[in-house]
JSON list of C-alpha atoms in Angstrom, two decimals:
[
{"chain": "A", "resi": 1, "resn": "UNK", "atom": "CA", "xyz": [-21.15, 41.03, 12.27]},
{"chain": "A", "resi": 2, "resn": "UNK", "atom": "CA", "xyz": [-20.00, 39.83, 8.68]},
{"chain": "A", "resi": 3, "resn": "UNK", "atom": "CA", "xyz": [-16.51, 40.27, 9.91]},
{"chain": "A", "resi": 4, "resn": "UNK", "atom": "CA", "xyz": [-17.15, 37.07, 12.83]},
{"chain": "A", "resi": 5, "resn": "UNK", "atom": "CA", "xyz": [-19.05, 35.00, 10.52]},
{"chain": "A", "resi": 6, "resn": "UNK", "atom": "CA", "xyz": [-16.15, 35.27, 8.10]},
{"chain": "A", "resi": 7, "resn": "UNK", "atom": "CA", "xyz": [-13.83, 34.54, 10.75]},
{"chain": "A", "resi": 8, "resn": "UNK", "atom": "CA", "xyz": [-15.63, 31.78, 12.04]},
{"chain": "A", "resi": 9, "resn": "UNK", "atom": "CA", "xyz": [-15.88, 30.33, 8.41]},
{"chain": "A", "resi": 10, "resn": "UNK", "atom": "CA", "xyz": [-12.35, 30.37, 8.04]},
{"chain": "A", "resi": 11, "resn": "UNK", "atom": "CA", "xyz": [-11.82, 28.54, 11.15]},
{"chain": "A", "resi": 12, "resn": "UNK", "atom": "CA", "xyz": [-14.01, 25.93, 10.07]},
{"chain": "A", "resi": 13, "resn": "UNK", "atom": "CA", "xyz": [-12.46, 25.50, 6.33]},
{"chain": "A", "resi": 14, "resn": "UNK", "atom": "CA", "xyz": [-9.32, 25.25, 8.19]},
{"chain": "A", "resi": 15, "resn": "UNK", "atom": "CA", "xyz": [-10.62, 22.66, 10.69]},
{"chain": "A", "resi": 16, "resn": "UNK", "atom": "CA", "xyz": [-11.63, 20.76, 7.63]},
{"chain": "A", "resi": 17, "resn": "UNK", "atom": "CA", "xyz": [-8.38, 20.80, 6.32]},
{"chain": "A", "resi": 18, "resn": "UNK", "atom": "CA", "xyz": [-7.19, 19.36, 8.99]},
{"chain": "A", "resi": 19, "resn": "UNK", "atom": "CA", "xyz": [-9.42, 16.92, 9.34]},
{"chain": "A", "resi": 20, "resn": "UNK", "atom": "CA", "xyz": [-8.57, 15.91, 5.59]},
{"chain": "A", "resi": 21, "resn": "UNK", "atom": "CA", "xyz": [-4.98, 15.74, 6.20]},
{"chain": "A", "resi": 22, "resn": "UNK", "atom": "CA", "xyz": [-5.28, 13.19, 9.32]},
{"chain": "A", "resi": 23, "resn": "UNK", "atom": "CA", "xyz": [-7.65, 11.06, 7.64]},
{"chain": "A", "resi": 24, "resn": "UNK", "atom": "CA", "xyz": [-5.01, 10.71, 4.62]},
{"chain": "A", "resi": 25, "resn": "UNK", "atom": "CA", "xyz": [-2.51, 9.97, 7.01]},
{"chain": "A", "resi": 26, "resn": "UNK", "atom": "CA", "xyz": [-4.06, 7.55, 8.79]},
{"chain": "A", "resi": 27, "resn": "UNK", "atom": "CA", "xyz": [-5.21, 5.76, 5.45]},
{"chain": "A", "resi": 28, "resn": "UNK", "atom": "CA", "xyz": [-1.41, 5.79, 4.26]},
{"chain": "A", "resi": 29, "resn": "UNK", "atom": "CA", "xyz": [-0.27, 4.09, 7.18]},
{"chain": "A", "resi": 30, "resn": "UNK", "atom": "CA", "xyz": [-3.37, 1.72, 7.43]},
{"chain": "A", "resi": 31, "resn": "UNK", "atom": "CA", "xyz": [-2.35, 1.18, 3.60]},
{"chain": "A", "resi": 32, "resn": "UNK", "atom": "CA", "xyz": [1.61, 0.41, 4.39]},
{"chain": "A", "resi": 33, "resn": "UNK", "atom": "CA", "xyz": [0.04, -1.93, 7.61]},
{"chain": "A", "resi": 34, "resn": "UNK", "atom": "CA", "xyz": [-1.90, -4.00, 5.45]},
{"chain": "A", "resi": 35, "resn": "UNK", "atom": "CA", "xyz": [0.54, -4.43, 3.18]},
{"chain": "A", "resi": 36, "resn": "UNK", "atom": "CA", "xyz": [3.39, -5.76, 5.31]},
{"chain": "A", "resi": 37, "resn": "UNK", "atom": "CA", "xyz": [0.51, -7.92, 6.27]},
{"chain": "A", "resi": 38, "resn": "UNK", "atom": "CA", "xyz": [-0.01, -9.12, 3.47]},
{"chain": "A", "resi": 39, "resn": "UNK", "atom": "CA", "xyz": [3.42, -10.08, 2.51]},
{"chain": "A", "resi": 40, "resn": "UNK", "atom": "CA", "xyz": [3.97, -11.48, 5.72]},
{"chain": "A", "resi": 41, "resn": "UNK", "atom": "CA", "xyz": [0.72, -13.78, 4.56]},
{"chain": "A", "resi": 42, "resn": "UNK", "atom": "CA", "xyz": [2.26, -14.93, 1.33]},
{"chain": "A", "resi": 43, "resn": "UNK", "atom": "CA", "xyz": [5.50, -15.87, 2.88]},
{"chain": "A", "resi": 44, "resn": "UNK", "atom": "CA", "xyz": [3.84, -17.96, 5.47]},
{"chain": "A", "resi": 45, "resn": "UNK", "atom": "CA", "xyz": [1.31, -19.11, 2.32]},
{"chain": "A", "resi": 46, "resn": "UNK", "atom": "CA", "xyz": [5.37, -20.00, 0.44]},
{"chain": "A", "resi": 47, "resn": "UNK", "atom": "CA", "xyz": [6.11, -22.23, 3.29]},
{"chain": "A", "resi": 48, "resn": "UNK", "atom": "CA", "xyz": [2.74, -23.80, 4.40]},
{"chain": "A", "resi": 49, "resn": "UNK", "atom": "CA", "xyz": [-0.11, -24.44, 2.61]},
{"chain": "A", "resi": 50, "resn": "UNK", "atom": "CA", "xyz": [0.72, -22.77, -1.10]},
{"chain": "A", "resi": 51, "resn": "UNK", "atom": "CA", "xyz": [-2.81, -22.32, -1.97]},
{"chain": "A", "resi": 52, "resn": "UNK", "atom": "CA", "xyz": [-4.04, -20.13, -4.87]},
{"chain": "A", "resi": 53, "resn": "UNK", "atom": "CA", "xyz": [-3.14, -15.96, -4.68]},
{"chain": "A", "resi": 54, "resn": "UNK", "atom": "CA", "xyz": [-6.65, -15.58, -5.36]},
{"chain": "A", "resi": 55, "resn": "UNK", "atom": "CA", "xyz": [-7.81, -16.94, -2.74]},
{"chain": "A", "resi": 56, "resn": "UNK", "atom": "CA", "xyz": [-5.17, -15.34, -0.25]},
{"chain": "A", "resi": 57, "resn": "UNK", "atom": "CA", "xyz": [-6.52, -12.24, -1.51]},
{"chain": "A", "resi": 58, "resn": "UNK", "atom": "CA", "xyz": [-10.22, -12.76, -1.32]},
{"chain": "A", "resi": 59, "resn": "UNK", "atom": "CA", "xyz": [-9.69, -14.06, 1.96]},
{"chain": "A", "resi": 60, "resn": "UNK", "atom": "CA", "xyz": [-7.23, -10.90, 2.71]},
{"chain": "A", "resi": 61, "resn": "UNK", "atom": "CA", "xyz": [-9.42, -8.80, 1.14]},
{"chain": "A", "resi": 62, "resn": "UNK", "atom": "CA", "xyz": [-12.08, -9.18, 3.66]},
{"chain": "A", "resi": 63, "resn": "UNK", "atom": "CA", "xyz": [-9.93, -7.99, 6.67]},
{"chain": "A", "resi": 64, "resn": "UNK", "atom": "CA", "xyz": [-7.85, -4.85, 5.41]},
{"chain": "A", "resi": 65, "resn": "UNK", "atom": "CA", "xyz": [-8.94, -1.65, 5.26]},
{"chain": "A", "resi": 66, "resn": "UNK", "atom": "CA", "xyz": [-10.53, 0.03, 1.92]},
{"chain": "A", "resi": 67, "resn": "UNK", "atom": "CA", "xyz": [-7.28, 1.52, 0.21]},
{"chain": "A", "resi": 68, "resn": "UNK", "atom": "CA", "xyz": [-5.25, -1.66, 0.12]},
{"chain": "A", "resi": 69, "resn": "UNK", "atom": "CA", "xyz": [-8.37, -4.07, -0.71]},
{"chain": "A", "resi": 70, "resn": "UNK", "atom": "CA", "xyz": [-8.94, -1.42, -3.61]},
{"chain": "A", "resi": 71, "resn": "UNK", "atom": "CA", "xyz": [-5.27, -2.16, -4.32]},
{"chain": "A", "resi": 72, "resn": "UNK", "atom": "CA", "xyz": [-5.86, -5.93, -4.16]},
{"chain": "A", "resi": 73, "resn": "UNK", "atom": "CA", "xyz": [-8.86, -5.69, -6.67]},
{"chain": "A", "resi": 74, "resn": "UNK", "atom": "CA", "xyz": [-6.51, -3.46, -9.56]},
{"chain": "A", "resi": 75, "resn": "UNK", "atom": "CA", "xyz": [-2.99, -3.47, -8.77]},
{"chain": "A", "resi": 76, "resn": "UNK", "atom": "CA", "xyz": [-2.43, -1.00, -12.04]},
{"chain": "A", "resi": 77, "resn": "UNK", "atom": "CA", "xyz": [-5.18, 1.49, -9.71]},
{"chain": "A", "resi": 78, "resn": "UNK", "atom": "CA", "xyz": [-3.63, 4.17, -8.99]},
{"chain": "A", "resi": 79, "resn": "UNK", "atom": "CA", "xyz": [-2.46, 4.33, -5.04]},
{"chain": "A", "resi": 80, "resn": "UNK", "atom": "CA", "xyz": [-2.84, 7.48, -3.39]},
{"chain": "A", "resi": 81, "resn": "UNK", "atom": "CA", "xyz": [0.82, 7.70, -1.35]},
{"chain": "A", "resi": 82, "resn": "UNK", "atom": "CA", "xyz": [3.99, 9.23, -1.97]},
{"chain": "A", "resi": 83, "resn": "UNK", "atom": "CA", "xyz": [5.96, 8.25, -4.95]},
{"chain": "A", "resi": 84, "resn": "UNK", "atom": "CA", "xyz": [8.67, 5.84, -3.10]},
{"chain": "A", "resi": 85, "resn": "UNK", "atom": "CA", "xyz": [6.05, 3.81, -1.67]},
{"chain": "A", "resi": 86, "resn": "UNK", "atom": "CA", "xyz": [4.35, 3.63, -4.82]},
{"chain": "A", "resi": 87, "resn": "UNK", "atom": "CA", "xyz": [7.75, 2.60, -6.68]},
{"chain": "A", "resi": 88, "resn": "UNK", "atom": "CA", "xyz": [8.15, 0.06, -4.18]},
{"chain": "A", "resi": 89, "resn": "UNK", "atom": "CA", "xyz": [5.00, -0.98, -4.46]},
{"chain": "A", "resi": 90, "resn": "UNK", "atom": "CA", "xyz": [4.93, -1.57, -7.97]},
{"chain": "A", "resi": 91, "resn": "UNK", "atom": "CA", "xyz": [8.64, -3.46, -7.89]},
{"chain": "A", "resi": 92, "resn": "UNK", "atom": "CA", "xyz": [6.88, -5.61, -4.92]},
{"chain": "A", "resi": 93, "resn": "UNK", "atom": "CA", "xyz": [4.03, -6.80, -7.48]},
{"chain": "A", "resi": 94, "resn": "UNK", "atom": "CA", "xyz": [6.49, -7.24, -10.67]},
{"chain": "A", "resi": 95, "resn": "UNK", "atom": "CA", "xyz": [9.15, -9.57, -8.65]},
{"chain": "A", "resi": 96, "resn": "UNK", "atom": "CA", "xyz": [5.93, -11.77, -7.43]},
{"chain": "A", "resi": 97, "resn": "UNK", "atom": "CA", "xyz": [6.50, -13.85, -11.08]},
{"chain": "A", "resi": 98, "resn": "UNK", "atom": "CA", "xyz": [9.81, -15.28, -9.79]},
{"chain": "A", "resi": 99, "resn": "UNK", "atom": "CA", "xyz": [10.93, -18.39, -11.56]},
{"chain": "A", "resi": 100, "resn": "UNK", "atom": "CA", "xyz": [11.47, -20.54, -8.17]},
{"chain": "A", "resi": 101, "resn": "UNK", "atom": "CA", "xyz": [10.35, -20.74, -4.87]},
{"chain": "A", "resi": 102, "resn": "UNK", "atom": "CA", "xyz": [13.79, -19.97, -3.46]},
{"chain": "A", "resi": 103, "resn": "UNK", "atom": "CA", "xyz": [13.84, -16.68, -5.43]},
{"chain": "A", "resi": 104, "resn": "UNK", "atom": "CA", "xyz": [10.01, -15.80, -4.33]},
{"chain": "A", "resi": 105, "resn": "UNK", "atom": "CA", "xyz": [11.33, -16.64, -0.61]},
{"chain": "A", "resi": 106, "resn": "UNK", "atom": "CA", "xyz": [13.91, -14.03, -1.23]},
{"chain": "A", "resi": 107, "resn": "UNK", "atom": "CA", "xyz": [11.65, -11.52, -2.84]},
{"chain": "A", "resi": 108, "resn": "UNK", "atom": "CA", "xyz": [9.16, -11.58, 0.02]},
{"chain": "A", "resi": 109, "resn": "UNK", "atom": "CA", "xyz": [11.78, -11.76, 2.48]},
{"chain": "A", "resi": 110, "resn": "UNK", "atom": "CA", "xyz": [13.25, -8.71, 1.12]},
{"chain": "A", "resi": 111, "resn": "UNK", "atom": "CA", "xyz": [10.07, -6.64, 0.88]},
{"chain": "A", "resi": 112, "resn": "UNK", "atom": "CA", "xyz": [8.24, -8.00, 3.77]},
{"chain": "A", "resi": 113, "resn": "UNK", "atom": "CA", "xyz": [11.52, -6.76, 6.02]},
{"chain": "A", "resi": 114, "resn": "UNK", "atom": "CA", "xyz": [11.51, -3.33, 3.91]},
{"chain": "A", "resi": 115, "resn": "UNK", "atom": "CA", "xyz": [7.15, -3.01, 4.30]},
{"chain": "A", "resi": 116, "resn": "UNK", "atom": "CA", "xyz": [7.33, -3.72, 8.21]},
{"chain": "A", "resi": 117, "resn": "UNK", "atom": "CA", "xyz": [9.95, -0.82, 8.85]},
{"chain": "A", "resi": 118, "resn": "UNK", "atom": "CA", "xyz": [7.50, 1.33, 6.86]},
{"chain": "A", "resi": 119, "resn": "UNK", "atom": "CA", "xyz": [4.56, 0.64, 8.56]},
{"chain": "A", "resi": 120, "resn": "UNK", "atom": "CA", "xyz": [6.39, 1.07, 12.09]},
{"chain": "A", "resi": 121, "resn": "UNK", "atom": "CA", "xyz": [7.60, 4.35, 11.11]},
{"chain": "A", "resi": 122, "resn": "UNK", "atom": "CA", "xyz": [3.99, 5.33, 9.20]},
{"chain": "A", "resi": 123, "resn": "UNK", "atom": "CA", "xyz": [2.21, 4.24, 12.65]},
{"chain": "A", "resi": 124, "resn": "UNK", "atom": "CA", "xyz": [4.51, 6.38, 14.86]},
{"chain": "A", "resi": 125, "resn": "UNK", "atom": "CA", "xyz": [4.48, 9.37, 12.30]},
{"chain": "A", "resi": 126, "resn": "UNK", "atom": "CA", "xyz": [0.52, 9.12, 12.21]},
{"chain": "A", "resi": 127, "resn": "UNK", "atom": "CA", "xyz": [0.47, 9.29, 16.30]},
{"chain": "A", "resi": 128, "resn": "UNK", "atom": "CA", "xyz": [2.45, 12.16, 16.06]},
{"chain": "A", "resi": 129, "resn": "UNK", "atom": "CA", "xyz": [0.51, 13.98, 13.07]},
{"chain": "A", "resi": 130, "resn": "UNK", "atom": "CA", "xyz": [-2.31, 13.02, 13.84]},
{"chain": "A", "resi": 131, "resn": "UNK", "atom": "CA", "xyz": [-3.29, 15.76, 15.92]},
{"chain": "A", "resi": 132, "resn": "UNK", "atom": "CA", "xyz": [-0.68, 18.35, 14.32]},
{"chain": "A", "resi": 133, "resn": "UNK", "atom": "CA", "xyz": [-3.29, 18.60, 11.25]},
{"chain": "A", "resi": 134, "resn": "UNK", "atom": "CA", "xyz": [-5.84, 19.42, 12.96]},
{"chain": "A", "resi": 135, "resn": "UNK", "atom": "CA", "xyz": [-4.59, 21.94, 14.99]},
{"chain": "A", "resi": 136, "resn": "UNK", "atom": "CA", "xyz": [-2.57, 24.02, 12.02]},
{"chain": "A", "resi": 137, "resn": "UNK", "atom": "CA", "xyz": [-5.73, 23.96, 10.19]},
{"chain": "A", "resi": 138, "resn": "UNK", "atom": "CA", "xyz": [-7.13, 25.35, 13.00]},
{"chain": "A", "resi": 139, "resn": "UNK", "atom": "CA", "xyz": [-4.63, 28.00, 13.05]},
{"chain": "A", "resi": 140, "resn": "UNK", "atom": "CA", "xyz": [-4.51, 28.43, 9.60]},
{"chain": "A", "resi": 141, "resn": "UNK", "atom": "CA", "xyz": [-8.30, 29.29, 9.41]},
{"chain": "A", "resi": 142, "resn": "UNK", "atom": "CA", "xyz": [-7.78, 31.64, 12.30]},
{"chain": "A", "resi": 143, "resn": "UNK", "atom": "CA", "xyz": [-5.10, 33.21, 10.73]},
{"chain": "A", "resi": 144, "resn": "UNK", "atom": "CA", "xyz": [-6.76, 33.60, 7.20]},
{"chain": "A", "resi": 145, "resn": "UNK", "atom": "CA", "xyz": [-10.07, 34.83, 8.92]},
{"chain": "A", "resi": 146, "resn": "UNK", "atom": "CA", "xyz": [-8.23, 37.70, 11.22]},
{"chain": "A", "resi": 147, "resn": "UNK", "atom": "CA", "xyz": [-6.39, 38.71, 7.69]},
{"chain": "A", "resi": 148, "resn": "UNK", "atom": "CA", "xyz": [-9.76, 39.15, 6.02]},
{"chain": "A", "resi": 149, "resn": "UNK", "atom": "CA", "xyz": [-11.25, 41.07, 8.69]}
]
């Protein structure tokens, strides 16, 4: 009887597992999404209207999901990715104090063409993870549960 319930524990731990490892997926690609967004927003800001950062991300803020508009709020925060995007991202936010215009057009040219290829390879990654995670924990759990038995 112990032996099942232990089995059946381990299955669920597993599932959990899982289940954590999607949902961090999914908020690292929302995370890249938003922020190819959001440089695609203060390129068009560059050539239109050029109001206030602030308010671009206030206004921004309101529509992205909760990783990037904790981002938004402390840029030093730590971001919870992999260490490339996290370089990049930092390199993104210390080229934003360009001298011109010309060189800021570059700058968000530049990143916004390097933060879209992200986020289309993050959003097909996630469709195809997504439901890897939470079968191997699955398995795992099983696995672990039928060793302990």
């Amino acid at each position: 009887m112990t032996d099942i319930l232990l089995l059946i524990c381990c299955i669920f731990v597993g599932l959990l597992l899982g289940l954590f490892l999607q949902r961090r997926e999914r908020e690292r690609s929302e995370f890249v999404k938003d922020l190819s967004n959001y440089v695609a927003l203060l390129r068009l800001n560059l050539d239109t209207k050029r109001r206030p950062v602030k308010e671009i991300n206030k206004e921004f803020g309101e529509k992205c999901g909760k990783a990037f508009r904790a981002y938004l709020t402390d840029p030093t925060a730590n971001i919870s990715t992999d260490k490339q995007l996290r370089a990049d991202v930092v390199a993104f936010t210390q080229g934003l104090s360009c001298g011109s215009s010309a060189e800021l057009a570059k700058h968000l040219d530049y990143y916004g063409k390097m933060f879209a290829e992200l986020a289309d390879k993050a959003e097909k990654d996630g469709k195809s993870k997504s439901g890897l995670f939470v079968k191997l924990g699955l398995l795992l759990g099983a696995m672990v549960g039928i060793l302990f038995m």
